[in-house]
């Protein structure tokens, strides 16, 4: 009995404005209409999406715009200081969710994190995996040595393909429940994405120099 | 008050309650506070009117004349005084907004006035007509003139609120300075909006465009390029870049130098000659938009000199600056993660985009004929006015902007750690953890930077502060979480706290180039008498909004749950409500606060019962499900 009271009580919280009950995840109070705080929910729930790595990017954007339309500080410019502050927190949380889910690398790490597998993307520099290290060094050299637009264009296209292939592998690993493998692949994706960017930058520079 | 004014103010979104005393809150306009010229516009039902002077001119030259009799003149008249009394007239002050000593050094020689930096550092000051003025105060004078213009155009109705545009590439210090200037001019800033975003809003709503667009904005003193995704009322900035000190002025200076070299006047070039050469350069540049060549005369100190210039020569002088803008465009297209060919249209903004050379280069780079069907001088103010209306009367459009510059912290060994990368959507909050590097360390210096490169000395310092009261621990044991927060105006605040011990040392910082609150207060007292009640009035208004919110909240709760109260209790709540409503529109802030307090206390038990009722209902629901 006490447990169910606790559950029932946890699903409603007092509205800061009218002090009455409001559902814990509600954006607005159903009685007085005041905007509520962002709370601590996962990025997928915040944007009303299924928690999966394979998200529909168009839907992500649509949901993001939809929530921002209601919660952005521009909607609250004439409201009280408290409402302005809450809308800023809401919009900040939406931006964080959108930025995390939009990027395949951050999304992969986030999905794995939700499943209890931490991927440290900020740990820079050292690659623990000797095979990955070797491969990266070779490719980086190839990009550095590329001396014609054809070569760099080819390398850049290859790097892009590898990024996409790696994303597919991550998706498959997550769906198959092979989470350790998915963590490994996510770290790989980080380096592949970096390489692809280097190749693209060099390609742009070399193409420009030609003109 | 005119009937027209009343009609304007009574309309509001259906179902939305107007803010109390909205008529006293005054009208909201859009202001493009430009380097060379400023423009003010007003929007009603998304019909925008650019407000003009009695001669039908929309552009207000951003020039201030400080006369010997102490009076201040802004605009056309001030610009005409440049020649007679160059040392009494200030122009292009926007270039110095939020600037410190380092920035002034890099501008050396391009500023036609004497600049001094206070020994304690901070914002530069100008010596004008025997006075020492901050760029903030000078901008405030321009804003006051704009406000006057707007009020005259609006039949004397008070204009107290505005959306003010700033270059997207304006940093935190320059944005803060702009907001401070508005405060001195007694204008409440509803929002600082980036100039290219405002222009996109004006274009998007007018032409119902969709897709990826670039906004190329070359003003007198600043250059911005933004890439936006536009669709059904959403304006999402994908990437932005620019140069806060690159603009048409640079081209004028190049031409003026060319003229002065030709003139070969006395050994020392006088301030008067520089100003006259600059004016002639500006005229020549404008003439050569429509012609291939021309001849101009500079006559001063009894020396007259003739100067001819062809468009080819002008373009040769201007090319380095235009090339630089194209280089910046290239970087921003890359940042947006798109290909130039993905861009469906290019919008030109700013008077300097009238130059044929600029149009040619932009068309070449984007492979598109640029759009300029809205006057490039007015489009930013039009967008600002639309946004001012959206913020005060409601709207479906959504502007999603980004941080123009990466923000970070100096770590050990002068290395920069990025906390917020550029082109991150705002508002944003991001945190980074740092640790102590000495045993028993109880304080930590934190240096906040605007990141241009990887090394500290190539970055701009925004603020330094010390987090004290860290409990002594072994080196590396403390966890200091530094949080950067950028609000919807693009303004940064930084907090730091030690995480492990629960002991919270916390500090909030403002950028070092800004004016302190004390300085602002004393400026308000000194020369801006009009604005001296500013703080009081704002606090009162905030209290009124808050009280109105509380009244409505209690009324909604009563509508829903009045049955939880006895007749006596209900009557008590009603009397508290009536009391608050009776003082709400007055100007006695204490009475409002007291009545709010009484209403909150008077409804505490009611709130508890409402919460309790919802728990009971939830339980009842559970039981039904369980059966
Ligand atoms: Zn409520």
XYZ file of N, CA, C and O and ligand atoms in Angstrom, chain A residues 15 17-18 29 31-33 36, ligand 1:
33
model
N 2.487 21.865 -9.136
C 2.789 22.911 -10.116
C 3.383 24.096 -9.364
O 2.833 24.500 -8.334
N 3.293 27.076 -10.071
C 2.497 28.288 -10.181
C 1.200 28.218 -9.381
O 0.947 29.050 -8.522
N 0.354 27.214 -9.652
C -0.927 27.155 -8.926
C -0.858 26.195 -7.749
O -1.821 26.057 -7.010
N 1.043 23.061 -17.069
C 0.055 22.661 -16.083
C -1.320 22.664 -16.747
O -1.677 23.623 -17.423
N -4.124 22.885 -15.343
C -5.076 23.777 -14.678
C -4.759 25.247 -14.966
O -5.588 25.984 -15.480
N -3.531 25.682 -14.667
C -3.242 27.116 -14.805
C -2.459 27.438 -16.080
O -2.259 28.603 -16.404
N -1.990 26.415 -16.781
C -1.316 26.657 -18.066
C 0.140 27.062 -17.966
O 0.784 27.308 -18.985
N 6.248 24.209 -17.205
C 6.919 23.485 -16.126
C 8.407 23.313 -16.454
O 8.835 23.583 -17.569
Zn -0.616 25.094 -12.389
